[in-house]
PDB file of C-alpha atoms in Angstrom:
ATOM      1  CA  MET A1073      85.983   2.324  29.383  1.00  0.00           C
ATOM      2  CA  GLU A1074      86.233   0.600  32.305  1.00  0.00           C
ATOM      3  CA  PRO A1075      85.356  -3.469  32.894  1.00  0.00           C
ATOM      4  CA  SER A1076      82.439  -2.376  35.590  1.00  0.00           C
ATOM      5  CA  ASP A1077      80.567  -0.474  31.790  1.00  0.00           C
ATOM      6  CA  PHE A1078      80.743  -4.273  30.379  1.00  0.00           C
ATOM      7  CA  THR A1079      79.265  -5.640  32.443  1.00  0.00           C
ATOM      8  CA  PRO A1080      75.289  -5.241  32.089  1.00  0.00           C
ATOM      9  CA  PHE A1081      76.100  -6.320  28.424  1.00  0.00           C
ATOM     10  CA  LEU A1082      78.057  -9.548  29.697  1.00  0.00           C
ATOM     11  CA  MET A1083      74.447 -10.001  31.761  1.00  0.00           C
ATOM     12  CA  GLY A1084      71.689  -9.563  28.692  1.00  0.00           C
ATOM     13  CA  GLY A1085      74.143 -11.390  26.665  1.00  0.00           C
ATOM     14  CA  ASN A1086      73.996 -14.349  29.744  1.00  0.00           C
ATOM     15  CA  VAL A1087      69.846 -14.255  29.810  1.00  0.00           C
ATOM     16  CA  VAL A1088      69.403 -14.322  26.113  1.00  0.00           C
ATOM     17  CA  ALA A1089      72.223 -17.399  25.906  1.00  0.00           C
ATOM     18  CA  LEU A1090      70.163 -19.499  29.327  1.00  0.00           C
ATOM     19  CA  ALA A1091      66.962 -18.490  27.399  1.00  0.00           C
ATOM     20  CA  LEU A1092      67.747 -19.894  23.818  1.00  0.00           C
ATOM     21  CA  ALA A1093      68.839 -23.246  25.714  1.00  0.00           C
ATOM     22  CA  VAL A1094      65.838 -23.608  27.574  1.00  0.00           C
ATOM     23  CA  PHE A1095      63.359 -23.329  24.576  1.00  0.00           C
ATOM     24  CA  ILE A1096      65.521 -25.509  22.603  1.00  0.00           C
ATOM     25  CA  ILE A1097      65.446 -27.828  25.363  1.00  0.00           C
ATOM     26  CA  ILE A1098      61.319 -27.338  25.226  1.00  0.00           C
ATOM     27  CA  LEU A1099      62.238 -28.127  21.887  1.00  0.00           C
ATOM     28  CA  ILE A1100      63.213 -31.255  22.154  1.00  0.00           C
ATOM     29  CA  LEU A1101      61.376 -32.559  25.186  1.00  0.00           C
ATOM     30  CA  LYS A1102      58.290 -31.613  22.597  1.00  0.00           C
ATOM     31  CA  GLY A1103      59.976 -33.268  19.906  1.00  0.00           C
ATOM     32  CA  VAL A1104      60.053 -36.545  21.816  1.00  0.00           C
ATOM     33  CA  ARG A1105      57.033 -38.753  22.697  1.00  0.00           C
ATOM     34  CA  ILE A1106      56.886 -41.586  24.688  1.00  0.00           C
ATOM     35  CA  VAL A1107      53.333 -43.453  24.199  1.00  0.00           C
ATOM     36  CA  PRO A1108      52.580 -46.467  26.457  1.00  0.00           C
ATOM     37  CA  GLN A1109      51.847 -49.579  25.214  1.00  0.00           C
ATOM     38  CA  SER A1110      48.229 -49.440  26.374  1.00  0.00           C
ATOM     39  CA  GLU A1111      47.988 -46.778  23.351  1.00  0.00           C
ATOM     40  CA  LYS A1112      48.128 -44.576  20.150  1.00  0.00           C
ATOM     41  CA  TYR A1113      48.732 -41.364  19.989  1.00  0.00           C
ATOM     42  CA  VAL A1114      46.764 -39.733  16.913  1.00  0.00           C
ATOM     43  CA  VAL A1115      49.239 -36.538  15.685  1.00  0.00           C
ATOM     44  CA  GLU A1116      48.132 -33.221  13.374  1.00  0.00           C
ATOM     45  CA  ARG A1117      49.789 -30.679  11.259  1.00  0.00           C
ATOM     46  CA  PHE A1118      47.985 -28.269  10.994  1.00  0.00           C
ATOM     47  CA  GLY A1119      44.908 -29.815  11.586  1.00  0.00           C
ATOM     48  CA  ARG A1120      45.136 -32.991   9.150  1.00  0.00           C
ATOM     49  CA  LEU A1121      46.501 -35.958  10.451  1.00  0.00           C
ATOM     50  CA  ARG A1122      50.399 -36.301  10.179  1.00  0.00           C
ATOM     51  CA  ALA A1123      50.444 -39.528  11.648  1.00  0.00           C
ATOM     52  CA  VAL A1124      50.239 -42.798  14.291  1.00  0.00           C
ATOM     53  CA  LEU A1125      52.192 -43.018  17.581  1.00  0.00           C
ATOM     54  CA  GLY A1126      53.258 -46.065  18.922  1.00  0.00           C
ATOM     55  CA  PRO A1127      54.118 -47.752  21.752  1.00  0.00           C
ATOM     56  CA  GLY A1128      57.676 -46.632  22.514  1.00  0.00           C
ATOM     57  CA  ILE A1129      60.023 -43.449  22.299  1.00  0.00           C
ATOM     58  CA  ASN A1130      58.801 -41.528  19.000  1.00  0.00           C
ATOM     59  CA  LEU A1131      59.883 -38.110  17.654  1.00  0.00           C
ATOM     60  CA  ILE A1132      57.324 -34.841  15.813  1.00  0.00           C
ATOM     61  CA  VAL A1133      57.944 -31.809  15.158  1.00  0.00           C
ATOM     62  CA  PRO A1134      57.571 -29.600  18.005  1.00  0.00           C
ATOM     63  CA  ILE A1135      55.197 -26.456  17.470  1.00  0.00           C
ATOM     64  CA  VAL A1136      54.119 -27.740  13.428  1.00  0.00           C
ATOM     65  CA  ASP A1137      52.953 -31.419  14.717  1.00  0.00           C
ATOM     66  CA  ASN A1138      50.307 -31.438  17.845  1.00  0.00           C
ATOM     67  CA  VAL A1139      49.704 -34.893  19.605  1.00  0.00           C
ATOM     68  CA  ARG A1140      45.687 -34.813  19.398  1.00  0.00           C
ATOM     69  CA  HIS A1141      44.716 -37.224  20.404  1.00  0.00           C
ATOM     70  CA  LYS A1142      45.059 -40.695  22.653  1.00  0.00           C
ATOM     71  CA  ILE A1143      43.298 -43.556  22.430  1.00  0.00           C
ATOM     72  CA  SER A1144      43.412 -46.408  24.518  1.00  0.00           C
ATOM     73  CA  ILE A1145      43.788 -50.029  22.371  1.00  0.00           C
ATOM     74  CA  LEU A1146      42.794 -51.854  25.201  1.00  0.00           C
ATOM     75  CA  GLU A1147      39.631 -53.960  24.779  1.00  0.00           C
ATOM     76  CA  ARG A1148      36.450 -52.644  26.112  1.00  0.00           C
ATOM     77  CA  GLN A1149      32.972 -53.699  26.946  1.00  0.00           C
ATOM     78  CA  LEU A1150      29.661 -52.514  26.018  1.00  0.00           C
ATOM     79  CA  PRO A1151      27.217 -52.093  28.655  1.00  0.00           C
ATOM     80  CA  ASN A1152      24.181 -54.924  28.433  1.00  0.00           C
ATOM     81  CA  ALA A1153      21.822 -53.997  26.871  1.00  0.00           C
ATOM     82  CA  MET A1154      18.141 -55.027  26.364  1.00  0.00           C
ATOM     83  CA  GLN A1155      15.894 -55.327  23.150  1.00  0.00           C
ATOM     84  CA  ASP A1156      12.815 -56.407  21.680  1.00  0.00           C
ATOM     85  CA  ALA A1157      12.878 -58.330  18.707  1.00  0.00           C
ATOM     86  CA  ILE A1158      10.260 -60.562  17.480  1.00  0.00           C
ATOM     87  CA  THR A1159      10.796 -64.713  15.544  1.00  0.00           C
ATOM     88  CA  SER A1160       9.372 -65.711  12.565  1.00  0.00           C
ATOM     89  CA  ASP A1161       6.867 -67.164  14.031  1.00  0.00           C
ATOM     90  CA  ASN A1162       5.583 -63.695  15.267  1.00  0.00           C
ATOM     91  CA  VAL A1163       7.160 -64.232  19.136  1.00  0.00           C
ATOM     92  CA  LEU A1164       8.058 -61.381  20.854  1.00  0.00           C
ATOM     93  CA  VAL A1165      10.956 -62.325  23.126  1.00  0.00           C
ATOM     94  CA  LYS A1166      13.617 -59.378  25.036  1.00  0.00           C
ATOM     95  CA  VAL A1167      17.105 -60.192  23.838  1.00  0.00           C
ATOM     96  CA  GLU A1168      19.932 -58.768  26.737  1.00  0.00           C
ATOM     97  CA  THR A1169      23.323 -58.540  24.390  1.00  0.00           C
ATOM     98  CA  SER A1170      26.858 -57.939  25.561  1.00  0.00           C
ATOM     99  CA  VAL A1171      29.715 -56.513  22.703  1.00  0.00           C
ATOM    100  CA  PHE A1172      33.176 -56.906  23.616  1.00  0.00           C
ATOM    101  CA  TYR A1173      35.699 -54.545  20.533  1.00  0.00           C
ATOM    102  CA  ARG A1174      38.666 -52.402  20.628  1.00  0.00           C
ATOM    103  CA  ILE A1175      40.460 -49.970  17.838  1.00  0.00           C
ATOM    104  CA  THR A1176      42.661 -51.314  15.948  1.00  0.00           C
ATOM    105  CA  GLU A1177      42.810 -48.007  13.560  1.00  0.00           C
ATOM    106  CA  PRO A1178      42.600 -45.284  15.814  1.00  0.00           C
ATOM    107  CA  GLU A1179      42.341 -42.845  12.401  1.00  0.00           C
ATOM    108  CA  LYS A1180      40.032 -44.322  11.521  1.00  0.00           C
ATOM    109  CA  THR A1181      37.434 -43.942  14.804  1.00  0.00           C
ATOM    110  CA  VAL A1182      39.168 -40.718  15.583  1.00  0.00           C
ATOM    111  CA  TYR A1183      38.408 -39.174  12.678  1.00  0.00           C
ATOM    112  CA  ARG A1184      34.708 -41.337  10.860  1.00  0.00           C
ATOM    113  CA  ILE A1185      32.748 -41.421  14.381  1.00  0.00           C
ATOM    114  CA  ARG A1186      31.979 -39.621  17.300  1.00  0.00           C
ATOM    115  CA  ASP A1187      30.306 -41.799  19.392  1.00  0.00           C
ATOM    116  CA  VAL A1188      32.216 -45.064  18.778  1.00  0.00           C
ATOM    117  CA  ASP A1189      29.683 -46.767  21.832  1.00  0.00           C
ATOM    118  CA  ALA A1190      26.110 -45.697  21.352  1.00  0.00           C
ATOM    119  CA  ALA A1191      27.366 -46.524  17.858  1.00  0.00           C
ATOM    120  CA  ILE A1192      28.338 -49.720  18.597  1.00  0.00           C
ATOM    121  CA  ALA A1193      25.006 -50.187  21.111  1.00  0.00           C
ATOM    122  CA  THR A1194      22.639 -49.233  17.346  1.00  0.00           C
ATOM    123  CA  THR A1195      24.069 -51.218  15.073  1.00  0.00           C
ATOM    124  CA  VAL A1196      24.293 -54.212  17.394  1.00  0.00           C
ATOM    125  CA  ALA A1197      21.165 -53.548  18.800  1.00  0.00           C
ATOM    126  CA  GLY A1198      19.801 -53.617  14.432  1.00  0.00           C
ATOM    127  CA  ILE A1199      21.078 -56.612  13.801  1.00  0.00           C
ATOM    128  CA  VAL A1200      19.963 -58.850  16.167  1.00  0.00           C
ATOM    129  CA  ARG A1201      16.467 -57.983  15.309  1.00  0.00           C
ATOM    130  CA  SER A1202      17.428 -58.956  11.516  1.00  0.00           C
ATOM    131  CA  GLN A1203      18.670 -62.037  12.477  1.00  0.00           C
ATOM    132  CA  ILE A1204      16.053 -62.742  15.082  1.00  0.00           C
ATOM    133  CA  GLY A1205      13.253 -62.289  12.715  1.00  0.00           C
ATOM    134  CA  LYS A1206      14.737 -64.494  10.264  1.00  0.00           C
ATOM    135  CA  MET A1207      14.587 -67.388  13.138  1.00  0.00           C
ATOM    136  CA  GLU A1208      11.437 -68.899  14.805  1.00  0.00           C
ATOM    137  CA  LEU A1209      11.823 -69.414  18.072  1.00  0.00           C
ATOM    138  CA  ASP A1210      12.650 -73.099  18.781  1.00  0.00           C
ATOM    139  CA  GLU A1211      15.473 -71.752  16.153  1.00  0.00           C
ATOM    140  CA  VAL A1212      16.297 -69.066  18.816  1.00  0.00           C
ATOM    141  CA  GLN A1213      16.855 -71.748  21.704  1.00  0.00           C
ATOM    142  CA  SER A1214      18.030 -74.343  20.731  1.00  0.00           C
ATOM    143  CA  ASN A1215      20.880 -72.631  18.350  1.00  0.00           C
ATOM    144  CA  ARG A1216      21.927 -70.174  20.077  1.00  0.00           C
ATOM    145  CA  ALA A1217      25.882 -70.469  19.449  1.00  0.00           C
ATOM    146  CA  GLN A1218      25.267 -70.092  15.028  1.00  0.00           C
ATOM    147  CA  LEU A1219      22.872 -67.188  16.070  1.00  0.00           C
ATOM    148  CA  ILE A1220      26.215 -65.633  18.214  1.00  0.00           C
ATOM    149  CA  SER A1221      28.696 -66.237  15.567  1.00  0.00           C
ATOM    150  CA  THR A1222      26.048 -64.551  12.790  1.00  0.00           C
ATOM    151  CA  ILE A1223      25.630 -61.829  14.625  1.00  0.00           C
ATOM    152  CA  GLN A1224      29.142 -61.975  15.658  1.00  0.00           C
ATOM    153  CA  GLU A1225      30.035 -61.586  12.046  1.00  0.00           C
ATOM    154  CA  SER A1226      27.791 -59.735  10.458  1.00  0.00           C
ATOM    155  CA  VAL A1227      28.773 -57.142  13.470  1.00  0.00           C
ATOM    156  CA  GLU A1228      32.079 -57.239  12.256  1.00  0.00           C
ATOM    157  CA  ASN A1229      31.599 -56.211   9.172  1.00  0.00           C
ATOM    158  CA  ALA A1230      29.159 -53.572  10.225  1.00  0.00           C
ATOM    159  CA  VAL A1231      32.333 -51.522  12.065  1.00  0.00           C
ATOM    160  CA  ASP A1232      35.103 -52.750  10.430  1.00  0.00           C
ATOM    161  CA  ASP A1233      35.404 -49.434   7.837  1.00  0.00           C
ATOM    162  CA  TRP A1234      35.115 -47.802  11.950  1.00  0.00           C
ATOM    163  CA  GLY A1235      38.516 -48.987  12.743  1.00  0.00           C
ATOM    164  CA  ILE A1236      37.088 -50.725  15.100  1.00  0.00           C
ATOM    165  CA  GLU A1237      37.724 -55.037  15.297  1.00  0.00           C
ATOM    166  CA  VAL A1238      34.703 -57.017  17.650  1.00  0.00           C
ATOM    167  CA  THR A1239      36.673 -59.853  19.319  1.00  0.00           C
ATOM    168  CA  ARG A1240      33.505 -61.016  21.522  1.00  0.00           C
ATOM    169  CA  ALA A1241      29.516 -60.448  20.777  1.00  0.00           C
ATOM    170  CA  GLU A1242      27.029 -62.876  23.394  1.00  0.00           C
ATOM    171  CA  ILE A1243      23.241 -63.258  24.180  1.00  0.00           C
ATOM    172  CA  LEU A1244      23.038 -63.180  27.242  1.00  0.00           C
ATOM    173  CA  ASP A1245      19.567 -64.640  27.742  1.00  0.00           C
ATOM    174  CA  VAL A1246      16.039 -64.689  25.775  1.00  0.00           C
ATOM    175  CA  ASN A1247      13.424 -63.690  27.811  1.00  0.00           C
ATOM    176  CA  LEU A1248       9.470 -64.491  26.732  1.00  0.00           C
ATOM    177  CA  ASP A1249       6.557 -62.744  28.285  1.00  0.00           C
ATOM    178  CA  GLU A1250       4.066 -64.072  31.303  1.00  0.00           C
ATOM    179  CA  ALA A1251       1.748 -65.222  27.896  1.00  0.00           C
ATOM    180  CA  THR A1252       4.379 -67.087  25.958  1.00  0.00           C
ATOM    181  CA  ARG A1253       5.339 -69.184  28.629  1.00  0.00           C
ATOM    182  CA  SER A1254       2.700 -70.697  29.862  1.00  0.00           C
ATOM    183  CA  ALA A1255       1.989 -71.583  26.208  1.00  0.00           C
ATOM    184  CA  MET A1256       5.019 -73.243  26.185  1.00  0.00           C
ATOM    185  CA  LEU A1257       4.210 -74.575  29.634  1.00  0.00           C
ATOM    186  CA  GLN A1258       1.261 -76.163  28.815  1.00  0.00           C
ATOM    187  CA  GLN A1259       2.934 -77.586  24.781  1.00  0.00           C
ATOM    188  CA  LEU A1260       5.803 -79.092  27.140  1.00  0.00           C
ATOM    189  CA  ASN A1261       3.721 -80.987  29.487  1.00  0.00           C
ATOM    190  CA  ALA A1262       1.237 -82.356  26.771  1.00  0.00           C
ATOM    191  CA  GLU A1263       4.161 -83.609  25.157  1.00  0.00           C
ATOM    192  CA  ARG A1264       5.653 -85.150  27.889  1.00  0.00           C
ATOM    193  CA  ALA A1265       2.281 -87.022  28.600  1.00  0.00           C
ATOM    194  CA  ARG A1266       2.344 -87.446  24.574  1.00  0.00           C
ATOM    195  CA  ARG A1267       6.371 -89.690  25.679  1.00  0.00           C
ATOM    196  CA  ALA A1268       4.769 -91.292  28.719  1.00  0.00           C
ATOM    197  CA  SER A1269       2.244 -92.159  27.034  1.00  0.00           C
ATOM    198  CA  VAL A1270       4.484 -93.675  23.866  1.00  0.00           C
ATOM    199  CA  THR A1271       6.509 -95.687  26.371  1.00  0.00           C
ATOM    200  CA  GLU A1272       3.422 -97.191  28.086  1.00  0.00           C
ATOM    201  CA  ALA A1273       1.991 -98.327  24.572  1.00  0.00           C
ATOM    202  CA  GLU A1274       5.180 -99.803  23.968  1.00  0.00           C
ATOM    203  CA  GLY A1275       5.996-101.416  27.313  1.00  0.00           C
ATOM    204  CA  GLN A1276       2.624-102.839  26.788  1.00  0.00           C
ATOM    205  CA  LYS A1277       3.642-104.164  22.966  1.00  0.00           C
ATOM    206  CA  ARG A1278       7.059-105.248  24.507  1.00  0.00           C
ATOM    207  CA  SER A1279       5.063-107.467  26.866  1.00  0.00           C
ATOM    208  CA  VAL A1280       2.893-109.320  24.491  1.00  0.00           C
ATOM    209  CA  GLU A1281       5.570-110.222  22.160  1.00  0.00           C
ATOM    210  CA  LEU A1282       7.969-111.841  25.109  1.00  0.00           C
ATOM    211  CA  ASN A1283       4.520-113.519  26.543  1.00  0.00           C
ATOM    212  CA  ALA A1284       3.965-114.944  22.471  1.00  0.00           C
ATOM    213  CA  ASP A1285       7.777-115.572  22.838  1.00  0.00           C
ATOM    214  CA  ALA A1286       7.600-117.703  26.047  1.00  0.00           C
ATOM    215  CA  GLN A1287       4.434-119.042  24.706  1.00  0.00           C
ATOM    216  CA  LEU A1288       6.274-120.510  21.414  1.00  0.00           C
ATOM    217  CA  TYR A1289       9.214-121.326  23.288  1.00  0.00           C
ATOM    218  CA  ALA A1290       7.089-123.933  24.923  1.00  0.00           C
ATOM    219  CA  ALA A1291       4.657-125.389  22.129  1.00  0.00           C
ATOM    220  CA  GLU A1292       8.251-126.006  20.537  1.00  0.00           C
ATOM    221  CA  GLN A1293       9.601-127.328  23.884  1.00  0.00           C
ATOM    222  CA  ALA A1294       6.506-129.608  23.726  1.00  0.00           C
ATOM    223  CA  ALA A1295       6.900-131.221  20.128  1.00  0.00           C
ATOM    224  CA  LYS A1296      10.481-131.683  20.638  1.00  0.00           C
ATOM    225  CA  ALA A1297       9.597-134.105  23.704  1.00  0.00           C
ATOM    226  CA  ARG A1298       6.588-135.411  21.898  1.00  0.00           C
ATOM    227  CA  ARG A1299       9.015-136.144  19.197  1.00  0.00           C
ATOM    228  CA  ILE A1300      11.189-137.651  21.316  1.00  0.00           C
ATOM    229  CA  GLN A1301       8.739-139.830  23.426  1.00  0.00           C
ATOM    230  CA  ALA A1302       7.289-140.737  19.421  1.00  0.00           C
ATOM    231  CA  ASP A1303      11.374-142.132  18.895  1.00  0.00           C
ATOM    232  CA  ALA A1304      11.355-143.814  22.202  1.00  0.00           C
ATOM    233  CA  GLU A1305       7.890-145.444  21.426  1.00  0.00           C
ATOM    234  CA  ALA A1306       9.696-146.631  18.113  1.00  0.00           C
ATOM    235  CA  TYR A1307      12.847-147.879  19.290  1.00  0.00           C
ATOM    236  CA  ALA A1308      10.587-149.804  22.402  1.00  0.00           C
ATOM    237  CA  THR A1309       8.502-151.073  19.469  1.00  0.00           C
ATOM    238  CA  SER A1310      11.206-151.809  17.406  1.00  0.00           C
ATOM    239  CA  VAL A1311      13.034-153.344  19.947  1.00  0.00           C
ATOM    240  CA  VAL A1312       9.270-155.609  21.304  1.00  0.00           C
ATOM    241  CA  ALA A1313       9.208-157.242  17.338  1.00  0.00           C
ATOM    242  CA  ALA A1314      12.801-157.387  17.286  1.00  0.00           C
ATOM    243  CA  ALA A1315      12.191-159.848  20.727  1.00  0.00           C
ATOM    244  CA  ILE A1316       9.546-161.755  19.016  1.00  0.00           C
ATOM    245  CA  ALA A1317      10.811-161.873  15.591  1.00  0.00           C
ATOM    246  CA  GLU A1318      14.540-163.881  17.844  1.00  0.00           C
ATOM    247  CA  ASN A1319      11.797-165.976  20.564  1.00  0.00           C
ATOM    248  CA  GLY A1320       8.308-166.116  19.561  1.00  0.00           C
ATOM    249  CA  VAL A1321       5.466-164.799  20.503  1.00  0.00           C
ATOM    250  CA  GLU A1322       5.619-167.106  23.963  1.00  0.00           C
ATOM    251  CA  SER A1323       8.024-164.454  24.913  1.00  0.00           C
ATOM    252  CA  ALA A1324       5.797-161.449  24.434  1.00  0.00           C
ATOM    253  CA  GLN A1325       2.835-163.265  26.077  1.00  0.00           C
ATOM    254  CA  TYR A1326       5.473-164.108  29.819  1.00  0.00           C
ATOM    255  CA  GLN A1327       6.374-160.482  29.817  1.00  0.00           C
ATOM    256  CA  VAL A1328       2.565-159.324  29.317  1.00  0.00           C
ATOM    257  CA  ALA A1329       1.419-161.476  32.460  1.00  0.00           C
ATOM    258  CA  LEU A1330       4.256-160.655  34.421  1.00  0.00           C
ATOM    259  CA  LYS A1331       3.472-156.996  33.920  1.00  0.00           C
ATOM    260  CA  GLN A1332      -0.139-158.055  34.850  1.00  0.00           C
ATOM    261  CA  VAL A1333       0.608-159.987  38.436  1.00  0.00           C
ATOM    262  CA  GLU A1334       3.178-156.386  39.227  1.00  0.00           C
ATOM    263  CA  ALA A1335      -0.224-154.443  37.990  1.00  0.00           C
ATOM    264  CA  LEU A1336      -2.315-156.843  40.824  1.00  0.00           C
ATOM    265  CA  THR A1337       0.677-156.429  43.276  1.00  0.00           C
ATOM    266  CA  ALA A1338       0.845-152.635  43.195  1.00  0.00           C
ATOM    267  CA  LEU A1339      -3.132-152.659  43.526  1.00  0.00           C
ATOM    268  CA  GLY A1340      -2.683-154.631  46.829  1.00  0.00           C
ATOM    269  CA  ASN A1341      -0.145-153.394  48.160  1.00  0.00           C
ATOM    270  CA  GLY A1342      -2.043-149.498  48.050  1.00  0.00           C
ATOM    271  CA  ALA A1343      -1.822-147.905  51.766  1.00  0.00           C
ATOM    272  CA  GLY A1344      -5.702-148.074  53.710  1.00  0.00           C
ATOM    273  CA  LYS A1345      -6.484-150.677  50.636  1.00  0.00           C
ATOM    274  CA  GLN A1346      -8.199-154.112  52.487  1.00  0.00           C
ATOM    275  CA  THR A1347     -10.364-155.529  50.014  1.00  0.00           C
ATOM    276  CA  VAL A1348      -8.641-156.646  46.669  1.00  0.00           C
ATOM    277  CA  VAL A1349     -10.204-156.524  43.243  1.00  0.00           C
ATOM    278  CA  VAL A1350      -9.577-159.436  41.013  1.00  0.00           C
ATOM    279  CA  PRO A1351     -10.458-158.908  37.394  1.00  0.00           C
ATOM    280  CA  ALA A1352     -12.033-162.012  35.792  1.00  0.00           C
ATOM    281  CA  ALA A1353      -9.276-162.839  33.549  1.00  0.00           C
ATOM    282  CA  ALA A1354      -6.496-162.349  36.290  1.00  0.00           C
ATOM    283  CA  LEU A1355      -6.689-165.587  37.272  1.00  0.00           C
ATOM    284  CA  GLU A1356      -6.361-167.153  33.375  1.00  0.00           C
ATOM    285  CA  ALA A1357      -3.107-164.152  33.702  1.00  0.00           C
ATOM    286  CA  PHE A1358      -1.941-166.143  36.106  1.00  0.00           C
ATOM    287  CA  GLY A1359      -1.871-169.678  35.075  1.00  0.00           C
ATOM    288  CA  ASP A1360      -0.788-168.792  30.901  1.00  0.00           C
ATOM    289  CA  ALA A1361       2.411-167.173  33.064  1.00  0.00           C
ATOM    290  CA  PHE A1362       3.172-170.595  35.165  1.00  0.00           C
ATOM    291  CA  LYS A1363       2.491-171.968  31.497  1.00  0.00           C
ATOM    292  CA  LEU A1364       5.045-169.910  29.724  1.00  0.00           C
ATOM    293  CA  PHE A1365       7.072-169.885  32.980  1.00  0.00           C
ATOM    294  CA  LYS A1366       7.233-173.530  32.458  1.00  0.00           C
ATOM    295  CA  GLY A1367       7.566-174.617  29.165  1.00  0.00           C
ATOM    296  CA  ALA A1368      10.287-171.347  29.067  1.00  0.00           C
ATOM    297  CA  LYS A1369      12.390-173.959  31.651  1.00  0.00           C
TER     298      LYS A1369
END
């Protein structure tokens, strides 16, 4: 046989080898899966869960294993939702909520729930209505942080079987109907008026107390002054008594006569005084003073 007779056979063998090499390369490529950092892959084998591939390079059995779901593990935000709720004191409120979550166990999320966003939104709405129904309106507005914490904890417990983690749950706004707003405004104005009246009454009370304290202080000071004056008079009397005891009655009479003379002199020196009234005993006072003066010499 000529060499040319083997050419078709050799060419056919090369094609088969080339095809086999290409098939092997494709199998290798099919068996290698590179998962991004923000995702996880759910792998099935003959329709059943085989594995969950994390970020990086992963190996699977080609043809037998199949990447069925590619799940993002990034944090997601549900659209802001508005739901009605009735408080324990029968007030209708509209609550606007916002929820953030992320998938932590894709194998649960894929096989246990179909529409994740709708399921979480429905769960949040029911929990919000339930929690607000246990509180009065004033508590809803004043204890919002505690309410948010309770709602987030309840939602986390409810969605735990779905492989979901609720990272944040917020109550953005609590709206009231017009009638309730008007009633609350009237109540607020009445409370402000009451506080103003109480403040005014307390001011008047304080003013009366301060005035009474001032009068008491003035009375105490006047009593002290009288006591000091009485002490001074008693001291002066004791000094006079001691002088009388030492020098006799004449010295006291001499001082009395001098005081009378000084009083008459002051009366005569007054402005516009042209008539001097001299008491009947004035001359006797002068005489007694001169006599005492001479006796003192």
